[in-house]
CSV table of C-alpha atoms and ligand atoms in Angstrom, one decimal:
chain,number,residue,atom,x,y,z
A,457,UNK,CA,0.0,0.0,0.0
A,458,UNK,CA,1.2,3.5,-0.8
A,459,UNK,CA,2.6,5.1,2.4
A,460,UNK,CA,2.4,8.8,1.3
A,461,UNK,CA,-0.4,10.4,-0.5
A,462,UNK,CA,-0.2,14.0,-1.8
A,463,UNK,CA,-3.0,15.7,0.2
A,464,UNK,CA,-3.1,18.6,-2.3
A,465,UNK,CA,-3.9,16.3,-5.2
A,466,UNK,CA,-7.2,17.2,-7.0
A,467,UNK,CA,-8.4,13.7,-6.2
A,468,UNK,CA,-9.2,15.0,-2.7
A,469,UNK,CA,-11.2,18.1,-3.7
A,470,UNK,CA,-14.4,16.2,-3.8
A,471,UNK,CA,-15.4,14.7,-0.5
A,472,UNK,CA,-18.0,12.1,0.5
A,473,UNK,CA,-21.2,13.1,2.2
A,474,UNK,CA,-20.6,13.9,5.9
A,475,UNK,CA,-23.2,12.2,8.1
A,476,UNK,CA,-24.8,14.1,11.0
A,477,UNK,CA,-23.5,13.4,14.5
A,478,UNK,CA,-26.6,11.3,15.3
A,479,UNK,CA,-25.9,9.1,12.2
A,480,UNK,CA,-22.3,8.6,13.3
A,481,UNK,CA,-22.8,8.0,17.0
A,482,UNK,CA,-25.3,6.3,19.2
A,483,UNK,CA,-25.2,9.2,21.7
A,484,UNK,CA,-24.3,12.3,19.8
A,485,UNK,CA,-24.2,14.4,22.9
A,486,UNK,CA,-21.0,12.8,24.3
A,487,UNK,CA,-17.7,14.7,24.2
A,488,UNK,CA,-16.1,14.4,20.8
A,489,UNK,CA,-12.5,13.9,20.0
A,490,UNK,CA,-11.1,14.2,16.4
A,491,UNK,CA,-7.9,12.4,15.4
A,492,UNK,CA,-6.4,13.7,12.1
A,493,UNK,CA,-4.4,11.3,10.1
A,494,UNK,CA,-5.5,8.3,12.0
A,495,UNK,CA,-4.2,5.7,9.5
A,496,UNK,CA,-5.9,2.3,10.3
A,497,UNK,CA,-7.4,3.7,13.4
A,498,UNK,CA,-5.9,1.2,15.9
A,499,UNK,CA,-5.4,4.0,18.5
A,500,UNK,CA,-9.0,5.1,18.1
A,501,UNK,CA,-10.3,1.5,18.5
A,502,UNK,CA,-8.3,1.2,21.8
A,503,UNK,CA,-9.8,4.5,23.0
A,504,UNK,CA,-13.4,3.9,21.9
A,505,UNK,CA,-13.4,0.4,23.5
A,506,UNK,CA,-11.9,1.7,26.7
A,507,UNK,CA,-13.8,4.9,27.1
A,508,UNK,CA,-17.5,4.8,26.4
A,509,UNK,CA,-18.1,8.4,27.7
A,510,UNK,CA,-16.4,9.9,24.6
A,511,UNK,CA,-17.1,9.8,20.9
A,512,UNK,CA,-14.1,9.4,18.6
A,513,UNK,CA,-13.9,10.5,15.0
A,514,UNK,CA,-10.9,9.7,12.7
A,515,UNK,CA,-10.0,11.3,9.4
A,516,UNK,CA,-7.6,9.6,7.1
A,517,UNK,CA,-6.6,10.3,3.5
A,518,UNK,CA,-5.8,6.7,2.5
A,519,UNK,CA,-9.2,5.3,1.4
A,520,UNK,CA,-8.4,1.6,1.8
A,521,UNK,CA,-7.5,2.1,5.5
A,522,UNK,CA,-10.8,3.9,6.1
A,523,UNK,CA,-12.8,1.2,4.4
A,524,UNK,CA,-11.2,-1.5,6.5
A,525,UNK,CA,-11.6,0.5,9.7
A,526,UNK,CA,-15.3,1.1,9.0
A,527,UNK,CA,-15.9,-2.6,8.4
A,528,UNK,CA,-14.2,-3.3,11.7
A,529,UNK,CA,-16.4,-0.8,13.5
A,530,UNK,CA,-19.5,-2.7,12.2
A,531,UNK,CA,-18.1,-6.1,13.0
A,532,UNK,CA,-17.3,-5.1,16.6
A,533,UNK,CA,-20.6,-3.1,16.9
A,534,UNK,CA,-18.8,0.0,18.3
A,535,UNK,CA,-21.2,2.9,18.7
A,536,UNK,CA,-18.8,5.7,19.7
A,537,UNK,CA,-16.3,5.5,16.8
A,538,UNK,CA,-16.5,6.8,13.2
A,539,UNK,CA,-14.1,7.3,10.3
A,540,UNK,CA,-14.1,9.7,7.4
A,541,UNK,CA,-12.0,9.5,4.3
A,542,UNK,CA,-10.3,12.5,2.7
A,543,UNK,CA,-8.0,15.5,3.2
A,544,UNK,CA,-8.9,16.6,6.8
A,545,UNK,CA,-9.0,20.3,5.9
A,546,UNK,CA,-11.3,19.8,2.9
A,547,UNK,CA,-13.6,17.7,5.0
A,548,UNK,CA,-13.8,20.1,7.9
A,549,UNK,CA,-14.3,23.1,5.7
A,550,UNK,CA,-17.4,21.5,4.3
A,551,UNK,CA,-20.6,23.2,5.4
A,552,UNK,CA,-22.1,19.9,6.7
A,553,UNK,CA,-19.1,19.7,9.1
A,554,UNK,CA,-19.6,23.1,10.8
A,555,UNK,CA,-22.0,21.6,13.4
A,556,UNK,CA,-19.7,18.7,14.1
A,557,UNK,CA,-16.8,21.1,14.7
A,558,UNK,CA,-18.8,22.9,17.3
A,559,UNK,CA,-19.0,19.7,19.3
A,560,UNK,CA,-15.4,18.8,19.1
A,561,UNK,CA,-13.6,19.0,22.5
A,562,UNK,CA,-10.2,18.1,21.3
A,563,UNK,CA,-8.2,17.4,18.2
A,564,UNK,CA,-5.0,15.3,17.9
A,565,UNK,CA,-2.3,15.4,15.2
A,566,UNK,CA,-0.2,12.3,16.0
A,567,UNK,CA,3.0,11.8,14.1
A,568,UNK,CA,1.8,13.6,10.9
A,569,UNK,CA,3.7,12.9,7.7
A,570,UNK,CA,6.9,15.0,7.9
A,571,UNK,CA,7.3,15.9,4.2
A,572,UNK,CA,11.0,16.7,4.6
A,573,UNK,CA,11.8,18.3,1.2
A,574,UNK,CA,11.4,22.1,1.2
A,575,UNK,CA,9.1,22.0,-1.9
A,576,UNK,CA,6.8,19.5,-0.1
A,577,UNK,CA,6.4,21.5,3.1
A,578,UNK,CA,3.0,22.8,1.9
A,579,UNK,CA,1.8,19.2,2.0
A,580,UNK,CA,2.1,19.1,5.8
A,581,UNK,CA,-1.3,18.8,7.4
A,582,UNK,CA,-0.7,21.7,9.9
A,583,UNK,CA,-0.8,24.9,7.9
A,584,UNK,CA,-1.7,28.5,9.0
A,585,UNK,CA,-5.0,28.4,7.0
A,586,UNK,CA,-6.1,25.2,8.6
A,587,UNK,CA,-5.2,26.4,12.1
A,588,UNK,CA,-6.9,29.7,11.5
A,589,UNK,CA,-10.0,27.8,10.4
A,590,UNK,CA,-9.9,25.6,13.6
A,591,UNK,CA,-9.4,28.8,15.7
A,592,UNK,CA,-12.6,30.3,14.1
A,593,UNK,CA,-14.8,27.2,14.6
A,594,UNK,CA,-13.6,25.3,17.7
A,595,UNK,CA,-15.3,26.3,21.0
A,596,UNK,CA,-13.3,28.1,23.6
A,597,UNK,CA,-11.5,25.6,25.9
A,598,UNK,CA,-11.1,23.1,23.1
A,599,UNK,CA,-7.6,21.4,23.0
A,600,UNK,CA,-5.2,20.6,20.2
A,601,UNK,CA,-2.6,17.9,20.8
A,602,UNK,CA,0.5,17.6,18.6
A,603,UNK,CA,3.0,14.8,18.7
A,604,UNK,CA,6.0,13.8,16.5
A,605,UNK,CA,9.4,12.3,16.5
A,606,UNK,CA,10.7,14.9,13.9
A,607,UNK,CA,12.1,18.0,15.6
A,608,UNK,CA,11.9,20.1,12.5
A,609,UNK,CA,8.2,19.2,12.0
A,610,UNK,CA,7.5,19.9,15.7
A,611,UNK,CA,9.0,23.4,15.3
A,612,UNK,CA,6.9,24.0,12.2
A,613,UNK,CA,3.7,22.9,13.9
A,614,UNK,CA,4.5,24.7,17.2
A,615,UNK,CA,5.3,27.9,15.3
A,616,UNK,CA,2.1,27.7,13.3
A,617,UNK,CA,-0.1,27.2,16.4
A,618,UNK,CA,1.8,29.7,18.5
A,619,UNK,CA,1.4,32.3,15.8
A,620,UNK,CA,-2.4,32.1,16.1
A,621,UNK,CA,-3.5,34.4,18.9
A,622,UNK,CA,-6.6,32.2,19.6
A,623,UNK,CA,-4.4,29.3,20.9
A,624,UNK,CA,-2.3,29.3,24.0
A,625,UNK,CA,0.3,26.6,24.9
A,626,UNK,CA,-0.5,24.6,28.0
A,627,UNK,CA,2.2,23.6,30.4
A,628,UNK,CA,2.2,20.0,31.6
A,629,UNK,CA,1.2,21.1,35.2
A,630,UNK,CA,-1.8,23.0,33.9
A,631,UNK,CA,-3.1,19.9,32.3
A,632,UNK,CA,-5.0,16.9,33.7
A,633,UNK,CA,-4.6,13.8,31.5
A,634,UNK,CA,-7.3,11.9,33.4
A,635,UNK,CA,-10.0,14.4,32.2
A,636,UNK,CA,-9.2,14.2,28.5
A,637,UNK,CA,-10.0,11.9,25.6
A,638,UNK,CA,-7.1,9.5,26.5
A,639,UNK,CA,-7.2,9.0,30.3
A,640,UNK,CA,-5.2,5.7,30.1
A,641,UNK,CA,-2.6,7.2,27.8
A,642,UNK,CA,-2.9,4.7,24.9
A,643,UNK,CA,-0.2,5.0,22.3
A,644,UNK,CA,-0.6,5.3,18.5
A,645,UNK,CA,1.0,2.8,16.2
A,646,UNK,CA,3.8,5.2,15.2
A,647,UNK,CA,4.3,6.1,18.8
A,648,UNK,CA,4.9,2.4,19.8
A,649,UNK,CA,7.5,2.1,17.0
A,650,UNK,CA,9.2,5.3,18.2
A,651,UNK,CA,9.2,4.2,21.8
A,652,UNK,CA,10.5,0.8,20.9
A,653,UNK,CA,13.4,2.4,18.9
A,654,UNK,CA,14.1,4.8,21.8
A,655,UNK,CA,13.6,7.9,19.6
A,656,UNK,CA,12.7,11.3,21.0
A,657,UNK,CA,9.1,12.4,21.1
A,658,UNK,CA,8.1,16.1,20.9
A,659,UNK,CA,4.7,17.0,22.0
A,660,UNK,CA,2.5,19.9,23.1
A,661,UNK,CA,-1.0,20.8,24.0
A,662,UNK,CA,-2.8,24.1,23.1
A,663,UNK,CA,-6.1,25.5,24.3
A,664,UNK,CA,-8.5,27.7,22.4
A,665,UNK,CA,-8.9,30.9,24.3
B,1189,SAM,C1,2.8,8.9,9.8
B,1189,SAM,S1,1.1,8.4,9.8
B,1189,SAM,C2,0.7,8.5,11.5
B,1189,SAM,C3,-0.5,7.6,11.8
B,1189,SAM,C4,-1.0,7.7,13.2
B,1189,SAM,N1,-1.5,9.0,13.6
B,1189,SAM,C5,0.0,7.2,14.2
B,1189,SAM,O1,0.5,8.0,15.0
B,1189,SAM,O2,0.4,6.0,14.2
B,1189,SAM,C6,0.3,9.9,9.2
B,1189,SAM,C7,-1.1,9.6,8.6
B,1189,SAM,O3,-1.7,10.8,8.2
B,1189,SAM,C8,-2.4,10.6,7.0
B,1189,SAM,N2,-2.6,12.0,6.4
B,1189,SAM,C9,-1.6,12.8,5.9
B,1189,SAM,N3,-2.1,13.9,5.4
B,1189,SAM,C10,-3.4,13.9,5.7
B,1189,SAM,C11,-4.5,14.8,5.5
B,1189,SAM,N4,-4.3,16.0,4.9
B,1189,SAM,N5,-5.7,14.5,5.9
B,1189,SAM,C12,-6.0,13.3,6.5
B,1189,SAM,N6,-5.0,12.3,6.7
B,1189,SAM,C13,-3.7,12.7,6.3
B,1189,SAM,C14,-1.5,9.7,6.2
B,1189,SAM,O4,-2.1,9.0,5.2
B,1189,SAM,C15,-1.0,8.8,7.4
B,1189,SAM,O5,-1.9,7.7,7.5
């Protein structure tokens, strides 16, 4: 399977119909967490099965992964987990998504594709326009989590988020993990690989003010 997909390709301009929250989840009123670039969704399966007081939504640009994840949700009859296929920014910009965004309590960007070459930096998922869009539509108090093993990518994401005056960095002491979408601190697939190989992890949490 192709590992890297160009998110700016015209193939991703058209998006699938976005269902309403009540079509996605059994209880649409639960807190909603969004994981952007969720790959096969293993992390979200762990979370959804462990934590029935949250709804989890994953967006992934590799269609095959999303199809397989959706089948697995049906087989396991999980009622608080949903997956959408496409470029995350194009999906969230869609009019049908505006109501969904209002319900989001937190968003994670876990180990996004680093796109090392200078001419490919615009393919990175965290871009000023996207963060500006999130800052306009997320409710005050919503959290954004970023995590990567690539220092240069971390600096790029941190600079983009810090440049937006609607987001403030949270210090570890100001933050209670037990209240958030991942109280048992499950690890993503990439994170397990990074930990196994004893690589550095750079992470930060921001709050919408
Ligand atoms: C390096 S993988 C990390 C997967 C997972 N978050 C983890 O930590 O194991 C990055 C994922 O983001 C997806 N992706 C990249 N750009 C995207 C975009 N614009 N919208 C949605 N998904 C994207 C890629 O297809 C890939 O599955």
